[in-house]
Amino acid sequence: MDDEFFARVGHDLRGELATMLAGVHYLLRYQKDLGPAPRDMLERVRGAGERLKRLLDEFDNSIWLRADASRPMTIARCDAGELVRRAAVQLEGTAAARGVQISFEAEPDGVPTVEGDPELLRVALEYVLGFAILRSRDRPVQVRVSSADGMPVVTFIDEAGAVPPEPLARLLDPFGERAAIPADPVAPRRRERLGLGLAIARGILDAHGGGLTVEPSSGRTDGGAPAPVADLSATGLRFTCFLGGVGRDSPTQLA
């Protein structure tokens, strides 16, 4: 019943938004006599509409905040590296707008594939990478694809500064991520996310027998020990996405 409610509300809102954006796109493309002020206003409306589309996607995906073993998934054999690349493509515009450089690293011997829903796993990785990008104006984000206990693991590391222990402990809870995203300097009240993305990602990965963890990071990708939670001199955050695999138990370290 909850899933149907979210689907119906999201569908109706998305339909109305698509109609409004179509009108804005038409005016911007074909109304050649628009002055600078009206064109600027239409561009602002278009930007707001695109952000609202992303918020509606987050609203739709919020069904994954609640575990439901009967929820259907489209299962296929997935390549972790390809899932990360697809997530990064979706975020190219956001990264470019914030001056964020994304670097990729993968194990030379390859990474095991995973049985799961490719679209859902891509969504989970996109939410985590998107969060790192939003924190990282003019800073790099590192992405590493590896394996642990035969399970694909994707790690995202930003250099956007430390998060104090109390908000860090709540970061993966609904709305917990808001405390770690700096306000937009141009429009401080503007929302790029509802604040549910990391919690949704954790729910999707849990449903696949995997999980999501976050900890302070010194920025090292050489296997060195991460900075302790209380060490606020850490350069950023390290998110570890265990992709799991449908039918396998979640990693014991995430219990």
mmCIF file of C-alpha atoms in Angstrom:
data_model
loop_
_atom_site.group_PDB
_atom_site.id
_atom_site.type_symbol
_atom_site.label_atom_id
_atom_site.label_comp_id
_atom_site.label_asym_id
_atom_site.label_seq_id
_atom_site.Cartn_x
_atom_site.Cartn_y
_atom_site.Cartn_z
ATOM 1 C CA MET A 1 0.000 0.000 0.000
ATOM 2 C CA ASP A 2 2.828 2.438 0.844
ATOM 3 C CA ASP A 3 4.629 1.639 -2.408
ATOM 4 C CA GLU A 4 1.458 2.302 -4.414
ATOM 5 C CA PHE A 5 0.928 5.619 -2.619
ATOM 6 C CA PHE A 6 4.446 6.834 -3.414
ATOM 7 C CA ALA A 7 4.154 5.656 -7.024
ATOM 8 C CA ARG A 8 0.833 7.427 -7.635
ATOM 9 C CA VAL A 9 1.828 10.710 -5.999
ATOM 10 C CA GLY A 10 5.191 10.763 -7.750
ATOM 11 C CA HIS A 11 3.626 9.951 -11.126
ATOM 12 C CA ASP A 12 1.014 12.714 -10.912
ATOM 13 C CA LEU A 13 3.475 15.354 -9.726
ATOM 14 C CA ARG A 14 6.003 14.355 -12.373
ATOM 15 C CA GLY A 15 3.403 14.660 -15.130
ATOM 16 C CA GLU A 16 2.484 18.222 -14.156
ATOM 17 C CA LEU A 17 6.140 19.188 -13.837
ATOM 18 C CA ALA A 18 6.945 17.777 -17.280
ATOM 19 C CA THR A 19 4.193 19.935 -18.817
ATOM 20 C CA MET A 20 5.535 23.100 -17.167
ATOM 21 C CA LEU A 21 9.133 22.372 -18.154
ATOM 22 C CA ALA A 22 8.112 21.667 -21.741
ATOM 23 C CA GLY A 23 6.614 25.157 -21.929
ATOM 24 C CA VAL A 24 9.769 26.719 -20.492
ATOM 25 C CA HIS A 25 12.024 24.813 -22.906
ATOM 26 C CA TYR A 26 9.829 25.854 -25.844
ATOM 27 C CA LEU A 27 10.013 29.557 -24.938
ATOM 28 C CA LEU A 28 13.767 29.475 -24.416
ATOM 29 C CA ARG A 29 14.382 27.750 -27.725
ATOM 30 C CA TYR A 30 11.868 29.377 -30.071
ATOM 31 C CA GLN A 31 10.927 32.757 -28.572
ATOM 32 C CA LYS A 32 13.727 34.728 -30.195
ATOM 33 C CA ASP A 33 12.541 38.161 -29.062
ATOM 34 C CA LEU A 34 12.858 37.408 -25.336
ATOM 35 C CA GLY A 35 14.734 40.137 -23.495
ATOM 36 C CA PRO A 36 17.573 39.422 -21.056
ATOM 37 C CA ALA A 37 15.371 39.719 -17.942
ATOM 38 C CA PRO A 38 12.608 37.301 -19.101
ATOM 39 C CA ARG A 39 15.210 34.863 -20.418
ATOM 40 C CA ASP A 40 17.067 34.950 -17.107
ATOM 41 C CA MET A 41 13.824 34.290 -15.238
ATOM 42 C CA LEU A 42 12.976 31.338 -17.510
ATOM 43 C CA GLU A 43 16.458 29.897 -16.988
ATOM 44 C CA ARG A 44 15.929 30.139 -13.241
ATOM 45 C CA VAL A 45 12.563 28.379 -13.580
ATOM 46 C CA ARG A 46 14.173 25.663 -15.707
ATOM 47 C CA GLY A 47 16.888 25.146 -13.088
ATOM 48 C CA ALA A 48 14.282 24.912 -10.342
ATOM 49 C CA GLY A 49 12.315 22.426 -12.407
ATOM 50 C CA GLU A 50 15.352 20.206 -12.928
ATOM 51 C CA ARG A 51 16.054 20.269 -9.189
ATOM 52 C CA LEU A 52 12.414 19.400 -8.497
ATOM 53 C CA LYS A 53 12.716 16.404 -10.827
ATOM 54 C CA ARG A 54 15.629 15.138 -8.742
ATOM 55 C CA LEU A 55 13.670 15.699 -5.530
ATOM 56 C CA LEU A 56 10.752 13.714 -6.960
ATOM 57 C CA ASP A 57 13.121 10.867 -7.836
ATOM 58 C CA GLU A 58 14.276 10.895 -4.217
ATOM 59 C CA PHE A 59 10.650 10.889 -3.052
ATOM 60 C CA ASP A 60 9.888 7.889 -5.294
ATOM 61 C CA ASN A 61 12.954 5.997 -4.064
ATOM 62 C CA SER A 62 12.145 6.659 -0.415
ATOM 63 C CA ILE A 63 10.199 3.373 -0.370
ATOM 64 C CA TRP A 64 13.636 1.808 0.234
ATOM 65 C CA LEU A 65 13.794 3.425 3.643
ATOM 66 C CA ARG A 66 11.526 0.586 4.751
ATOM 67 C CA ALA A 67 12.648 -3.018 4.391
ATOM 68 C CA ASP A 68 10.233 -5.231 2.461
ATOM 69 C CA ALA A 69 11.418 -8.652 1.353
ATOM 70 C CA SER A 70 8.457 -8.997 -1.030
ATOM 71 C CA ARG A 71 9.311 -5.859 -3.028
ATOM 72 C CA PRO A 72 10.114 -6.987 -6.602
ATOM 73 C CA MET A 73 13.538 -6.410 -8.150
ATOM 74 C CA THR A 74 14.793 -7.051 -11.672
ATOM 75 C CA ILE A 75 17.780 -9.317 -11.089
ATOM 76 C CA ALA A 76 20.714 -9.548 -13.481
ATOM 77 C CA ARG A 77 24.460 -10.089 -13.356
ATOM 78 C CA CYS A 78 26.050 -6.667 -12.724
ATOM 79 C CA ASP A 79 29.548 -5.311 -13.241
ATOM 80 C CA ALA A 80 30.459 -2.975 -10.372
ATOM 81 C CA GLY A 81 32.742 -0.807 -12.488
ATOM 82 C CA GLU A 82 30.036 -0.263 -15.081
ATOM 83 C CA LEU A 83 27.515 0.647 -12.377
ATOM 84 C CA VAL A 84 29.903 3.297 -11.022
ATOM 85 C CA ARG A 85 30.531 4.709 -14.495
ATOM 86 C CA ARG A 86 26.798 4.981 -15.139
ATOM 87 C CA ALA A 87 26.303 6.755 -11.819
ATOM 88 C CA ALA A 88 29.126 9.187 -12.637
ATOM 89 C CA VAL A 89 27.635 9.977 -16.067
ATOM 90 C CA GLN A 90 24.364 10.964 -14.400
ATOM 91 C CA LEU A 91 26.294 13.394 -12.184
ATOM 92 C CA GLU A 92 28.639 14.898 -14.786
ATOM 93 C CA GLY A 93 26.764 18.206 -14.883
ATOM 94 C CA THR A 94 26.654 18.548 -11.101
ATOM 95 C CA ALA A 95 30.363 17.753 -10.779
ATOM 96 C CA ALA A 96 31.334 20.210 -13.514
ATOM 97 C CA ALA A 97 29.199 22.980 -12.009
ATOM 98 C CA ARG A 98 30.952 22.557 -8.641
ATOM 99 C CA GLY A 99 34.455 22.159 -10.039
ATOM 100 C CA VAL A 100 34.749 18.581 -8.753
ATOM 101 C CA GLN A 101 37.232 16.203 -10.372
ATOM 102 C CA ILE A 102 36.338 12.503 -10.031
ATOM 103 C CA SER A 103 39.174 9.968 -10.215
ATOM 104 C CA PHE A 104 38.658 6.216 -10.612
ATOM 105 C CA GLU A 105 40.754 3.267 -9.495
ATOM 106 C CA ALA A 106 40.047 -0.456 -9.798
ATOM 107 C CA GLU A 107 41.843 -3.626 -8.777
ATOM 108 C CA PRO A 108 44.106 -4.777 -11.612
ATOM 109 C CA ASP A 109 42.888 -8.372 -11.351
ATOM 110 C CA GLY A 110 39.256 -7.385 -11.761
ATOM 111 C CA VAL A 111 36.294 -7.345 -9.415
ATOM 112 C CA PRO A 112 33.641 -10.062 -9.033
ATOM 113 C CA THR A 113 30.259 -9.392 -10.569
ATOM 114 C CA VAL A 114 27.133 -9.259 -8.438
ATOM 115 C CA GLU A 115 23.581 -10.559 -8.766
ATOM 116 C CA GLY A 116 21.250 -7.633 -8.267
ATOM 117 C CA ASP A 117 18.955 -5.021 -9.745
ATOM 118 C CA PRO A 118 21.242 -2.915 -11.991
ATOM 119 C CA GLU A 119 19.075 0.202 -11.877
ATOM 120 C CA LEU A 120 18.653 0.135 -8.102
ATOM 121 C CA LEU A 121 22.354 -0.462 -7.480
ATOM 122 C CA ARG A 122 23.175 2.398 -9.845
ATOM 123 C CA VAL A 123 20.739 4.641 -7.922
ATOM 124 C CA ALA A 124 22.374 3.715 -4.597
ATOM 125 C CA LEU A 125 25.869 4.507 -5.891
ATOM 126 C CA GLU A 126 24.614 7.734 -7.476
ATOM 127 C CA TYR A 127 23.192 8.958 -4.168
ATOM 128 C CA VAL A 128 26.481 8.340 -2.361
ATOM 129 C CA LEU A 129 28.642 9.845 -5.112
ATOM 130 C CA GLY A 130 26.225 12.764 -5.435
ATOM 131 C CA PHE A 131 26.527 13.498 -1.729
ATOM 132 C CA ALA A 132 30.330 13.507 -1.959
ATOM 133 C CA ILE A 133 30.144 15.893 -4.930
ATOM 134 C CA LEU A 134 27.786 18.276 -3.141
ATOM 135 C CA ARG A 135 30.260 18.482 -0.245
ATOM 136 C CA SER A 136 33.276 18.954 -2.468
ATOM 137 C CA ARG A 137 33.177 22.287 -4.289
ATOM 138 C CA ASP A 138 36.530 22.681 -6.115
ATOM 139 C CA ARG A 139 37.858 19.542 -4.429
ATOM 140 C CA PRO A 140 38.470 16.017 -5.782
ATOM 141 C CA VAL A 141 36.439 12.875 -5.134
ATOM 142 C CA GLN A 142 38.152 9.494 -5.370
ATOM 143 C CA VAL A 143 36.308 6.335 -6.408
ATOM 144 C CA ARG A 144 37.778 2.871 -5.870
ATOM 145 C CA VAL A 145 36.257 -0.424 -7.030
ATOM 146 C CA SER A 146 37.578 -3.465 -5.188
ATOM 147 C CA SER A 147 36.416 -6.699 -3.578
ATOM 148 C CA ALA A 148 36.146 -8.166 -0.084
ATOM 149 C CA ASP A 149 35.135 -11.737 0.736
ATOM 150 C CA GLY A 150 34.119 -12.248 -2.884
ATOM 151 C CA MET A 151 31.845 -9.209 -2.798
ATOM 152 C CA PRO A 152 32.251 -6.074 -4.962
ATOM 153 C CA VAL A 153 32.994 -2.975 -2.896
ATOM 154 C CA VAL A 154 32.833 0.630 -4.093
ATOM 155 C CA THR A 155 34.534 3.302 -1.976
ATOM 156 C CA PHE A 156 34.004 7.051 -2.336
ATOM 157 C CA ILE A 157 36.450 9.422 -0.616
ATOM 158 C CA ASP A 158 36.044 13.179 -0.488
ATOM 159 C CA GLU A 159 38.362 15.868 0.863
ATOM 160 C CA ALA A 160 35.606 18.248 1.963
ATOM 161 C CA GLY A 161 36.509 18.396 5.637
ATOM 162 C CA ALA A 162 35.571 16.453 8.732
ATOM 163 C CA VAL A 163 32.114 15.987 10.222
ATOM 164 C CA PRO A 164 31.810 16.093 14.045
ATOM 165 C CA PRO A 165 31.095 12.738 15.725
ATOM 166 C CA GLU A 166 27.437 13.395 16.620
ATOM 167 C CA PRO A 167 26.171 14.316 13.118
ATOM 168 C CA LEU A 168 28.511 11.704 11.619
ATOM 169 C CA ALA A 169 26.761 9.008 13.659
ATOM 170 C CA ARG A 170 23.410 10.084 12.136
ATOM 171 C CA LEU A 171 24.641 10.642 8.604
ATOM 172 C CA LEU A 172 23.009 7.517 7.140
ATOM 173 C CA ASP A 173 19.665 8.170 8.857
ATOM 174 C CA PRO A 174 16.825 9.976 7.042
ATOM 175 C CA PHE A 175 17.640 13.712 6.851
ATOM 176 C CA GLY A 176 20.940 13.137 8.682
ATOM 177 C CA GLU A 177 22.987 14.141 5.641
ATOM 178 C CA ARG A 178 21.812 17.758 5.759
ATOM 179 C CA ALA A 179 24.248 18.547 8.573
ATOM 180 C CA ALA A 180 27.216 17.696 6.329
ATOM 181 C CA ILE A 181 26.240 19.577 3.129
ATOM 182 C CA PRO A 182 27.363 23.211 3.084
ATOM 183 C CA ALA A 183 24.745 25.806 2.150
ATOM 184 C CA ASP A 184 24.696 27.067 -1.439
ATOM 185 C CA PRO A 185 26.541 30.413 -1.350
ATOM 186 C CA VAL A 186 24.194 31.894 -3.964
ATOM 187 C CA ALA A 187 20.899 30.567 -2.608
ATOM 188 C CA PRO A 188 21.368 29.254 0.969
ATOM 189 C CA ARG A 189 17.802 27.910 1.200
ATOM 190 C CA ARG A 190 17.990 25.991 -2.090
ATOM 191 C CA ARG A 191 17.669 22.216 -1.721
ATOM 192 C CA GLU A 192 19.484 19.884 -4.096
ATOM 193 C CA ARG A 193 18.301 16.834 -2.089
ATOM 194 C CA LEU A 194 15.523 16.053 0.331
ATOM 195 C CA GLY A 195 18.107 14.617 2.716
ATOM 196 C CA LEU A 196 17.118 10.987 2.171
ATOM 197 C CA GLY A 197 19.681 9.894 -0.418
ATOM 198 C CA LEU A 198 22.202 8.193 1.866
ATOM 199 C CA ALA A 199 19.438 6.454 3.837
ATOM 200 C CA ILE A 200 17.897 5.232 0.553
ATOM 201 C CA ALA A 201 21.288 3.983 -0.621
ATOM 202 C CA ARG A 202 21.732 2.049 2.618
ATOM 203 C CA GLY A 203 18.250 0.516 2.229
ATOM 204 C CA ILE A 204 18.924 -0.577 -1.356
ATOM 205 C CA LEU A 205 22.318 -2.079 -0.490
ATOM 206 C CA ASP A 206 20.858 -3.826 2.570
ATOM 207 C CA ALA A 207 18.159 -5.338 0.335
ATOM 208 C CA HIS A 208 20.956 -6.770 -1.831
ATOM 209 C CA GLY A 209 22.718 -8.407 1.125
ATOM 210 C CA GLY A 210 25.314 -5.640 1.267
ATOM 211 C CA GLY A 211 25.503 -2.402 3.215
ATOM 212 C CA LEU A 212 26.878 1.097 3.543
ATOM 213 C CA THR A 213 29.327 2.540 6.077
ATOM 214 C CA VAL A 214 30.824 6.011 6.554
ATOM 215 C CA GLU A 215 33.891 7.083 8.505
ATOM 216 C CA PRO A 216 36.392 9.944 8.592
ATOM 217 C CA SER A 217 39.126 9.647 6.012
ATOM 218 C CA SER A 218 42.641 10.947 5.695
ATOM 219 C CA GLY A 219 42.246 10.649 1.948
ATOM 220 C CA ARG A 220 44.410 7.512 1.760
ATOM 221 C CA THR A 221 43.575 4.845 -0.796
ATOM 222 C CA ASP A 222 46.685 2.726 -0.172
ATOM 223 C CA GLY A 223 45.066 0.460 2.386
ATOM 224 C CA GLY A 224 46.241 2.511 5.366
ATOM 225 C CA ALA A 225 44.040 2.700 8.428
ATOM 226 C CA PRO A 226 41.383 5.425 8.298
ATOM 227 C CA ALA A 227 41.458 8.238 10.803
ATOM 228 C CA PRO A 228 39.660 7.524 14.088
ATOM 229 C CA VAL A 229 36.106 8.814 14.400
ATOM 230 C CA ALA A 230 37.081 11.440 16.971
ATOM 231 C CA ASP A 231 39.902 12.834 14.815
ATOM 232 C CA LEU A 232 38.511 16.059 13.367
ATOM 233 C CA SER A 233 41.757 16.667 11.472
ATOM 234 C CA ALA A 234 40.620 14.113 8.908
ATOM 235 C CA THR A 235 40.423 15.582 5.425
ATOM 236 C CA GLY A 236 36.988 14.213 4.572
ATOM 237 C CA LEU A 237 34.693 11.212 4.544
ATOM 238 C CA ARG A 238 35.047 7.657 3.277
ATOM 239 C CA PHE A 239 31.881 5.876 2.153
ATOM 240 C CA THR A 240 32.121 2.117 1.622
ATOM 241 C CA CYS A 241 29.367 0.493 -0.428
ATOM 242 C CA PHE A 242 29.203 -3.307 -0.130
ATOM 243 C CA LEU A 243 27.174 -4.397 -3.152
ATOM 244 C CA GLY A 244 26.404 -7.799 -1.667
ATOM 245 C CA GLY A 245 24.298 -9.941 -3.951
ATOM 246 C CA VAL A 246 20.698 -11.077 -3.849
ATOM 247 C CA GLY A 247 20.341 -14.173 -1.710
ATOM 248 C CA ARG A 248 23.453 -13.658 0.413
ATOM 249 C CA ASP A 249 23.550 -12.382 3.974
ATOM 250 C CA SER A 250 24.738 -8.878 4.800
ATOM 251 C CA PRO A 251 28.401 -8.666 5.849
ATOM 252 C CA THR A 252 28.858 -9.504 9.499
ATOM 253 C CA GLN A 253 30.816 -6.291 10.059
ATOM 254 C CA LEU A 254 27.670 -4.316 9.194
ATOM 255 C CA ALA A 255 25.401 -6.130 11.660
#
